[in-house]
Coordinates of C-alpha atoms in Angstrom, one line a residue:
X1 CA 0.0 0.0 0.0
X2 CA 1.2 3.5 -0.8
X3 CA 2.2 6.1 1.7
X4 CA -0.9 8.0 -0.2
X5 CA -3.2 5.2 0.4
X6 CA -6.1 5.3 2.4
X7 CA -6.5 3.1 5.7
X8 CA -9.1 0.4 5.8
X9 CA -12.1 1.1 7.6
X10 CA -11.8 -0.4 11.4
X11 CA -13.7 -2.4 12.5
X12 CA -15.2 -1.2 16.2
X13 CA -16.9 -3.3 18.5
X14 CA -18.5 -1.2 21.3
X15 CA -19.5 -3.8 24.6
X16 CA -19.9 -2.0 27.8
X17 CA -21.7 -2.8 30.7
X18 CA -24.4 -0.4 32.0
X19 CA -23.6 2.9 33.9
X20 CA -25.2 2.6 37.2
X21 CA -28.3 4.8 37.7
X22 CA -27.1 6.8 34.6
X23 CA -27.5 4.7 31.3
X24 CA -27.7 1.2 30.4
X25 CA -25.1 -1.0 28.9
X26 CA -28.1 -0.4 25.4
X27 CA -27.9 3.0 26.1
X28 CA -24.2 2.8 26.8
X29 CA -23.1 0.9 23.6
X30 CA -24.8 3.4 21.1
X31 CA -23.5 6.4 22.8
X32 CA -20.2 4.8 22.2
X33 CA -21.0 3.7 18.6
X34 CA -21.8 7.8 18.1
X35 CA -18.5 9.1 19.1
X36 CA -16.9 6.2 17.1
X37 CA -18.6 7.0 14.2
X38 CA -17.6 10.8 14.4
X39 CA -13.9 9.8 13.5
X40 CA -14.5 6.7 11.6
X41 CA -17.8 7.7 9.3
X42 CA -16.8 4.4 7.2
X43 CA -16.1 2.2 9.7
X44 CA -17.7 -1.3 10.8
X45 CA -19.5 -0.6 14.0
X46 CA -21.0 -2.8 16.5
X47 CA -23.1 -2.1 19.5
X48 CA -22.8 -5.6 22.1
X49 CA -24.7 -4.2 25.2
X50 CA -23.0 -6.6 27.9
X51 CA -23.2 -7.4 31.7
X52 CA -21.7 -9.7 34.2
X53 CA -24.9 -11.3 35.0
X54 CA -26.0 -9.1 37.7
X55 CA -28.0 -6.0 38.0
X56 CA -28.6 -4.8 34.0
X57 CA -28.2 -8.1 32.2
X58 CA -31.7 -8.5 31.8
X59 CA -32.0 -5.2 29.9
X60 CA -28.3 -6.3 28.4
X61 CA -30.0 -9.7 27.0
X62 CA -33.3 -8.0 25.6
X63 CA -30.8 -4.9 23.5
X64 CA -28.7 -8.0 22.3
X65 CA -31.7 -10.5 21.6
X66 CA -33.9 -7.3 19.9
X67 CA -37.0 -8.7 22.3
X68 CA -38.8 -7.0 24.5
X69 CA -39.3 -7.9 28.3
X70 CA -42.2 -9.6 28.9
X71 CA -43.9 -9.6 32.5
X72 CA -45.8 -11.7 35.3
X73 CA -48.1 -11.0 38.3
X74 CA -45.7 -12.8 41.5
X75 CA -44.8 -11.8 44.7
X76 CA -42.1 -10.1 46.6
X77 CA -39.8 -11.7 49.3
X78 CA -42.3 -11.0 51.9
X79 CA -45.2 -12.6 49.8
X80 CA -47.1 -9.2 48.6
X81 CA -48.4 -9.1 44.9
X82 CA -45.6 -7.5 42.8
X83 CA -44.5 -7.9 38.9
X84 CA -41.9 -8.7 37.6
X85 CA -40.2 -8.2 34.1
X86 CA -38.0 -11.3 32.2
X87 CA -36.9 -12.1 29.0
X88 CA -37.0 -14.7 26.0
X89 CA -34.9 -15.0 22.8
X90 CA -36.2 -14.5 19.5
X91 CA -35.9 -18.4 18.9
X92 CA -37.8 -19.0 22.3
X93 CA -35.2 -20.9 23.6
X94 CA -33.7 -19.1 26.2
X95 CA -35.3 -17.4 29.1
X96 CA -33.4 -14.6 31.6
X97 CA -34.5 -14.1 34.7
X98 CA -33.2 -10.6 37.2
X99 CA -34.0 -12.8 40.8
X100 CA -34.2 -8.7 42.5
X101 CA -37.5 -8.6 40.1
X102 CA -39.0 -11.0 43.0
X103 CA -37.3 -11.1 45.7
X104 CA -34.8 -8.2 45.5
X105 CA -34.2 -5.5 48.6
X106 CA -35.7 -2.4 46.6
X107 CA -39.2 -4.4 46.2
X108 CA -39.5 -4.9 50.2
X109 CA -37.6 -1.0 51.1
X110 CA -41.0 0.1 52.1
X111 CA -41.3 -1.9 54.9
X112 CA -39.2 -2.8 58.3
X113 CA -36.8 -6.2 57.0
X114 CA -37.7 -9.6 57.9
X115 CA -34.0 -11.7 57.1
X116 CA -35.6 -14.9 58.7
X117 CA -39.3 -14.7 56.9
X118 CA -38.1 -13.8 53.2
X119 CA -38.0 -16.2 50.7
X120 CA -37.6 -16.9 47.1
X121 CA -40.6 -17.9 46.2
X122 CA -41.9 -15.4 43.6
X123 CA -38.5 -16.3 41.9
X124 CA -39.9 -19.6 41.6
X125 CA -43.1 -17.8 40.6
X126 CA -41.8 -16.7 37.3
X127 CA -40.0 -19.6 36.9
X128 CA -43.2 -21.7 36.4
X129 CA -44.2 -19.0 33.7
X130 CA -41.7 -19.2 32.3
X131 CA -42.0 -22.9 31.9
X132 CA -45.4 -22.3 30.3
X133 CA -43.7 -20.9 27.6
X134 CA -41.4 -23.9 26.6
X135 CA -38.2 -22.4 27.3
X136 CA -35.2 -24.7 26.8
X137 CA -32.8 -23.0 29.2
X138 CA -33.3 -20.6 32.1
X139 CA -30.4 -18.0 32.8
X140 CA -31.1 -17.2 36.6
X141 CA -29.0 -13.8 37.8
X142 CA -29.4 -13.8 41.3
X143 CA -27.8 -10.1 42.5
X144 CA -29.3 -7.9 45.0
X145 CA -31.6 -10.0 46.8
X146 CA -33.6 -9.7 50.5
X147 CA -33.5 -13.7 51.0
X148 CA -31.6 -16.2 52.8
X149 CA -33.3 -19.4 52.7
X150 CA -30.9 -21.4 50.1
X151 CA -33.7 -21.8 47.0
X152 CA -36.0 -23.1 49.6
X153 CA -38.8 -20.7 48.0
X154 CA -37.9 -21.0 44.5
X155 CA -38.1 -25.0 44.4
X156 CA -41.2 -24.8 46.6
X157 CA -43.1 -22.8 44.2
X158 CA -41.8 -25.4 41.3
X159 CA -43.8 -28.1 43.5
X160 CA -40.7 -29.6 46.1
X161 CA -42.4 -30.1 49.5
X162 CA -40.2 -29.0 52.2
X163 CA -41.4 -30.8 55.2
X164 CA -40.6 -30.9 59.2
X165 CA -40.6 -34.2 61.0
X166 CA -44.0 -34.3 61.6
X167 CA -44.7 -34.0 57.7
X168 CA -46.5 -30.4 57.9
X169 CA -44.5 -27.9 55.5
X170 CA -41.8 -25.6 57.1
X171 CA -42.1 -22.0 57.7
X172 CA -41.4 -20.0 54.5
X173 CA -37.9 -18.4 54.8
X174 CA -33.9 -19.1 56.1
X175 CA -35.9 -19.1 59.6
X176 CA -37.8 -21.9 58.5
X177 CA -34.9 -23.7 57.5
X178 CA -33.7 -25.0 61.2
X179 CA -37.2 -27.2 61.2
X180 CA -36.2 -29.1 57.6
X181 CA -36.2 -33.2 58.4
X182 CA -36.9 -34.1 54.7
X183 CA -37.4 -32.6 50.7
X184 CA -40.4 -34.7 48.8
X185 CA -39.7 -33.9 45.3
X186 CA -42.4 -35.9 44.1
X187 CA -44.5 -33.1 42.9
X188 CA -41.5 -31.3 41.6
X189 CA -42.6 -29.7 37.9
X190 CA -40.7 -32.5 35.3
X191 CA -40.4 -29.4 33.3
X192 CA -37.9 -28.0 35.9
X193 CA -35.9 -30.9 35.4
X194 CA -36.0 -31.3 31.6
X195 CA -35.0 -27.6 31.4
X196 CA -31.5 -26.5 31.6
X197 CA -30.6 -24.3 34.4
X198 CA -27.4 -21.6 34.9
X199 CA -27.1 -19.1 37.8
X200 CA -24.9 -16.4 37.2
X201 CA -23.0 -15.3 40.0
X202 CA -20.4 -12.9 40.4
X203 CA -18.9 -13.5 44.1
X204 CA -16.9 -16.2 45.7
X205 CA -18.7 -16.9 49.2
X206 CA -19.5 -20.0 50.7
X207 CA -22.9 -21.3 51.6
X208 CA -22.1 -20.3 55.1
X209 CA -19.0 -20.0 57.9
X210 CA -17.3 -16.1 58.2
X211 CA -17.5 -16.0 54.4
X212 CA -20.7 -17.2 54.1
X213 CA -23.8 -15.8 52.8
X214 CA -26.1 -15.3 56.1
X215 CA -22.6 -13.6 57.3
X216 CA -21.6 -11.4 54.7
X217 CA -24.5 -10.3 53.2
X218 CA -26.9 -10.7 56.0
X219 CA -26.4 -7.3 57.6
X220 CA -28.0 -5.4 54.6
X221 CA -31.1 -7.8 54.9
X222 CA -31.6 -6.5 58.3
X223 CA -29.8 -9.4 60.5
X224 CA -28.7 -9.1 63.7
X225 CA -25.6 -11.2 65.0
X226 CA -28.2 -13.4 66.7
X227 CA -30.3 -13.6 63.0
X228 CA -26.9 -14.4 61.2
X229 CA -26.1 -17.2 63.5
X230 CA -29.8 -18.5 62.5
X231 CA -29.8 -18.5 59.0
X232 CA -25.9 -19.4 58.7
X233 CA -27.4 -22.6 60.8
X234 CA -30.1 -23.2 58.5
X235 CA -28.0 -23.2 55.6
X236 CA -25.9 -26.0 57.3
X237 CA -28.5 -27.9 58.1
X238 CA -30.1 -27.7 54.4
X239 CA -27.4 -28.7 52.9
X240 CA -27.2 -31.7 55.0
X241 CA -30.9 -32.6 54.2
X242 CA -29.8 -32.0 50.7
X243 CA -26.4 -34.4 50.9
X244 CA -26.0 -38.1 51.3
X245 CA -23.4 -37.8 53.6
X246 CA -21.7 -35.3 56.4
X247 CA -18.8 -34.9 53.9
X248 CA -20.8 -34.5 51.2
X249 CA -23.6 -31.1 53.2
X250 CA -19.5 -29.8 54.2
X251 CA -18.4 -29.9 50.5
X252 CA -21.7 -27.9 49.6
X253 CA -21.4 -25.5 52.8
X254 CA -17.7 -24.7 51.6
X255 CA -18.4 -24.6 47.5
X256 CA -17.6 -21.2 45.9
X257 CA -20.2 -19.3 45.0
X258 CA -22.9 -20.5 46.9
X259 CA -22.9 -18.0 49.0
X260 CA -24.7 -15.6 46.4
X261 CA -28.2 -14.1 46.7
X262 CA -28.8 -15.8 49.9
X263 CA -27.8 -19.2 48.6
X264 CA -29.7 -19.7 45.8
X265 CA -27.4 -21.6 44.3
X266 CA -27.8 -25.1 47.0
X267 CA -30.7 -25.9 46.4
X268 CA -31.1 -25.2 42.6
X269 CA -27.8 -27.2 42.3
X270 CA -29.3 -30.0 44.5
X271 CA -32.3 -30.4 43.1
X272 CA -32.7 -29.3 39.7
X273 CA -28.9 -30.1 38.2
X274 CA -28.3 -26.1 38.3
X275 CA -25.0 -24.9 36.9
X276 CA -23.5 -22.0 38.8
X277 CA -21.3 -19.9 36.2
X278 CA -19.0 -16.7 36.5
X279 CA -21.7 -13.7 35.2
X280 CA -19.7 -12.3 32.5
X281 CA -19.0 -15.4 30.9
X282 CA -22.7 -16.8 30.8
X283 CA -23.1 -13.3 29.3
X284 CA -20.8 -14.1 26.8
X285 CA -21.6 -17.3 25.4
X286 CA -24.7 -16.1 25.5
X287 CA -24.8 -12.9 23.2
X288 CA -21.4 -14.6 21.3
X289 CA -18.9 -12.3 22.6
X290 CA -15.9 -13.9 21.1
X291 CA -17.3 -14.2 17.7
X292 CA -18.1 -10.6 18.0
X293 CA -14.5 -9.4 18.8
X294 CA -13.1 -11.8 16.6
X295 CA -12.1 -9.5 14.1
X296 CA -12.4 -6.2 15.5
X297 CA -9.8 -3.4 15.1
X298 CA -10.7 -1.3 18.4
X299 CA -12.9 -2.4 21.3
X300 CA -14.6 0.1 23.8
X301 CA -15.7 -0.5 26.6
X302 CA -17.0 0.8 29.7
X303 CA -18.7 0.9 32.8
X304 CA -19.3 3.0 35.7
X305 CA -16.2 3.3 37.5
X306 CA -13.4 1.5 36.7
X307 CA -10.6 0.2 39.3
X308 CA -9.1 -3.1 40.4
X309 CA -12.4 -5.0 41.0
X310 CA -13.2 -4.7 37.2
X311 CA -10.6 -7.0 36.3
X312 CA -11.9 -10.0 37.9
X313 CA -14.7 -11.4 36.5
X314 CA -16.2 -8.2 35.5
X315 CA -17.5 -7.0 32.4
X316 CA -14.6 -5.2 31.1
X317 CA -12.0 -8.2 32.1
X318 CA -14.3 -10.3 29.7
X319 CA -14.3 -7.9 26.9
X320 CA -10.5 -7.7 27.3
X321 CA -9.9 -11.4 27.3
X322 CA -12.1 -12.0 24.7
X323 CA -10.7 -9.2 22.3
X324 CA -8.0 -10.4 19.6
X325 CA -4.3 -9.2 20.6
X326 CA -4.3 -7.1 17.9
X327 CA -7.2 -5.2 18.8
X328 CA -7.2 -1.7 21.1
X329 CA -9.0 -2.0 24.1
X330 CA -10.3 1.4 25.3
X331 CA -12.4 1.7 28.4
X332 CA -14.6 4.9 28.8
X333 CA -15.7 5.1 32.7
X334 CA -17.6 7.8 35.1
X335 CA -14.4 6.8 37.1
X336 CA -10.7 5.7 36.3
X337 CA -9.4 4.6 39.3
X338 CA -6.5 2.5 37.9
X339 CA -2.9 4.4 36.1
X340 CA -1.9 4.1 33.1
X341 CA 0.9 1.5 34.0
X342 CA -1.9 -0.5 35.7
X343 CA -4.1 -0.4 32.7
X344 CA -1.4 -1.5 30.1
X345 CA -0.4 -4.4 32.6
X346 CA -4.2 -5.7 32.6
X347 CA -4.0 -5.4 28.7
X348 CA -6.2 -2.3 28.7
X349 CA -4.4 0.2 26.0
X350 CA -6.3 3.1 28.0
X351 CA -9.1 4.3 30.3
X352 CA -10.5 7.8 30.3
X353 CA -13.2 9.0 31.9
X354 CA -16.2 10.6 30.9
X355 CA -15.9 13.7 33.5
X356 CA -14.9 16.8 31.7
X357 CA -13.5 18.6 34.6
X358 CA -14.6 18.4 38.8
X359 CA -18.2 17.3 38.5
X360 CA -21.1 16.5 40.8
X361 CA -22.2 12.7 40.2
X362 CA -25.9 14.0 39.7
X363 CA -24.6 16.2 36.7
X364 CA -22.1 13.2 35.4
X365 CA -25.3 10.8 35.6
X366 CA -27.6 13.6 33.6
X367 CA -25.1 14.2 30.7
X368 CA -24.1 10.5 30.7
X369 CA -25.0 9.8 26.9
X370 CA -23.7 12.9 25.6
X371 CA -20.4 12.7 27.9
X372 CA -19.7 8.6 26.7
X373 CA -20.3 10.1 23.5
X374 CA -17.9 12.9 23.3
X375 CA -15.4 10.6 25.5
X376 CA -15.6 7.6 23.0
X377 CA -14.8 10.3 20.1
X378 CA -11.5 11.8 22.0
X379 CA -10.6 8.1 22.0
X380 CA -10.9 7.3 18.3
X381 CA -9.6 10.7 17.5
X382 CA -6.5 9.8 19.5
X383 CA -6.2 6.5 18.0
X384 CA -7.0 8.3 14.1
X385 CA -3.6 10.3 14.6
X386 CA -1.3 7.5 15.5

């Protein structure tokens, strides 16, 4: 090619996850793909709206699947009527499920906590609708919820009986959980076992110990240190319903992960051949992240704020890892909170933020769009002149 010649149109993929309380990853992904296409008129643009399988994947799924959410009368974690929103693929296949739409903290802020009462059954609620609809695979995100009873609620409303050792059903809740002798899944929907299950996750905890999720998370579910002894106890003592042997409850009481939403995971695992997944990469191979990124020339990403924790397991540590090595990553942020050494050594090529100068959050949040657009335009102008 001659010194004269023109460059070939890049190819830009644009994958970021949602902005907290400012714009979604949808939202976040076009406004990107705008200031891209200010430099690069010509190029090949791509908008991949991503998450990491917590709060926003729903909405992440629904931009990337072009189908709208769909809705279903359930309740809340303290049993009141609520609805909640989910989402199917274009080929019907796949269903997504946001656990928070049912038994998440927002939905119960109105009223005084109850750690030991709430449950999960409205989860299970749209579950069964879901079922209805001849789904093939349920993608469960669990994040943000008011529960600690270990999927006690979801498999209940899916037709497990969870039964004290007088027979009678046991209290709805973690509470509930310390009377558990036995699980009758006789009644259990066939559907929910001919499905195929994943739960997103995106901590580490345990079911229960110091780590655990009754420990950890309990406190902002309104548990006491008496409480958290309670449902930490419960947990134990469902998971050794659950097992065939002591070794086998202490395996699932120490497994990674199943500390999330409460424990969600144990029973779900137990009963319905759950897998429990890393968020960002069920995200991933769900909306085909690597065949997306493939080929591309430049990669921007984003997210709220940006510092060490987004390089585990987040959203913009599965965009890098999935990007060619050929490819620029870029990550536009409300917050940088990482140098540029740091960025280089997590493969990043740079991370600018979208604050123009010393800004309020309320005003970053309001010009969002406009500000990942004009940051996202800086960055390809940049990468124009090299």
């Amino acid at each position: 090619m001659s010194p004269d010649a023109p460059s070939p149109a890049p190819r830009i993929v644009c994958a970021p996850d949602s902005f907290k309380g400012s714009a979604t990853a949808a939202e976040a992904a076009a406004a990107l793909a705008r200031g891209a296409r200010q430099v690069f008129p010509d190029a090949h643009i791509t908008d991949l709206p991503f998450a990491d399988g917590g709060e926003g994947t729903l909405d992440a799924l629904l931009a990337v699947w072009a189908t709208p959410a769909r809705s279903v009368e359930v309740v809340d974690a303290l049993g009141r009527p609520t609805t909640a929103a989910y989402g199917v693929s274009a080929d019907g296949r796949t269903a997504v499920i946001e656990a928070a739409q049912a038994n998440g903290l927002p939905q119960v802020s109105d009223v005084t906590l109850e750690p030991e009462r709430a449950d999960t059954y409205g989860v299970g609620l749209i579950a069964r609708h879901i079922l209805d609809e001849g789904v093939e695979e349920i993608l469960l995100c669990i994040g943000g919820s008011a529960t600690t009873d270990g999927g006690a609620g979801l498999v209940r409303a899916l037709g497990a009986a969870l039964l004290d050792d007088t027979g009678a059903p046991i209290p709805p809740g973690g509470g509930g959980l310390a009377h558990l002798a036995s699980v009758d899944t006789s009644g259990l929907d066939p559907r929910a076992l001919g499905v195929r299950w994943r739960i997103a996750v995106d901590v580490d905890n345990p079911l229960t110990g110091e780590r655990g999720a009754a420990a950890v998370f309990g406190p902002q579910k309104g548990a006491d240190p008496a409480t958290i002894a309670r449902l930490d106890a419960g947990l134990a003592h469902f998971a050794e319903v659950l097992a065939e042997t002591p070794d086998a409850a202490r395996a699932l009481a120490g497994t990674s992960g199943f500390g999330a939403a409460g424990g969600i995971p144990l029973a779900l695992t137990q009963l319905l051949g759950a897998e429990v997944v890393p968020g960002s990469r069920m995200v991933a191979e769900t909306v085909g992240l690597g065949e997306a990124l493939a080929d591309a020339d430049i990669v921007l990403t984003g997210e709220g704020s940006f510092d060490s924790q987004s390089l585990g397991g987040k959203v913009v540590a599965a965009v890098r890892d999935h990007a060619p090595a050929s490819a620029t990553v870029v990550v536009v942020a409300g917050r940088v909170a990482l140098t540029p050494a740091e960025c280089r050594e997590a493969g990043v090529t740079a991370a600018l933020s979208i604050a123009p100068g010393p800004a309020e959050l309320a005003e970053l949040s309001a010009r969002a769009e406009e500000l990942i657009e004009a940051t996202a335009a800086q960055a390809c102008a940049l990468l124009a002149a090299r």
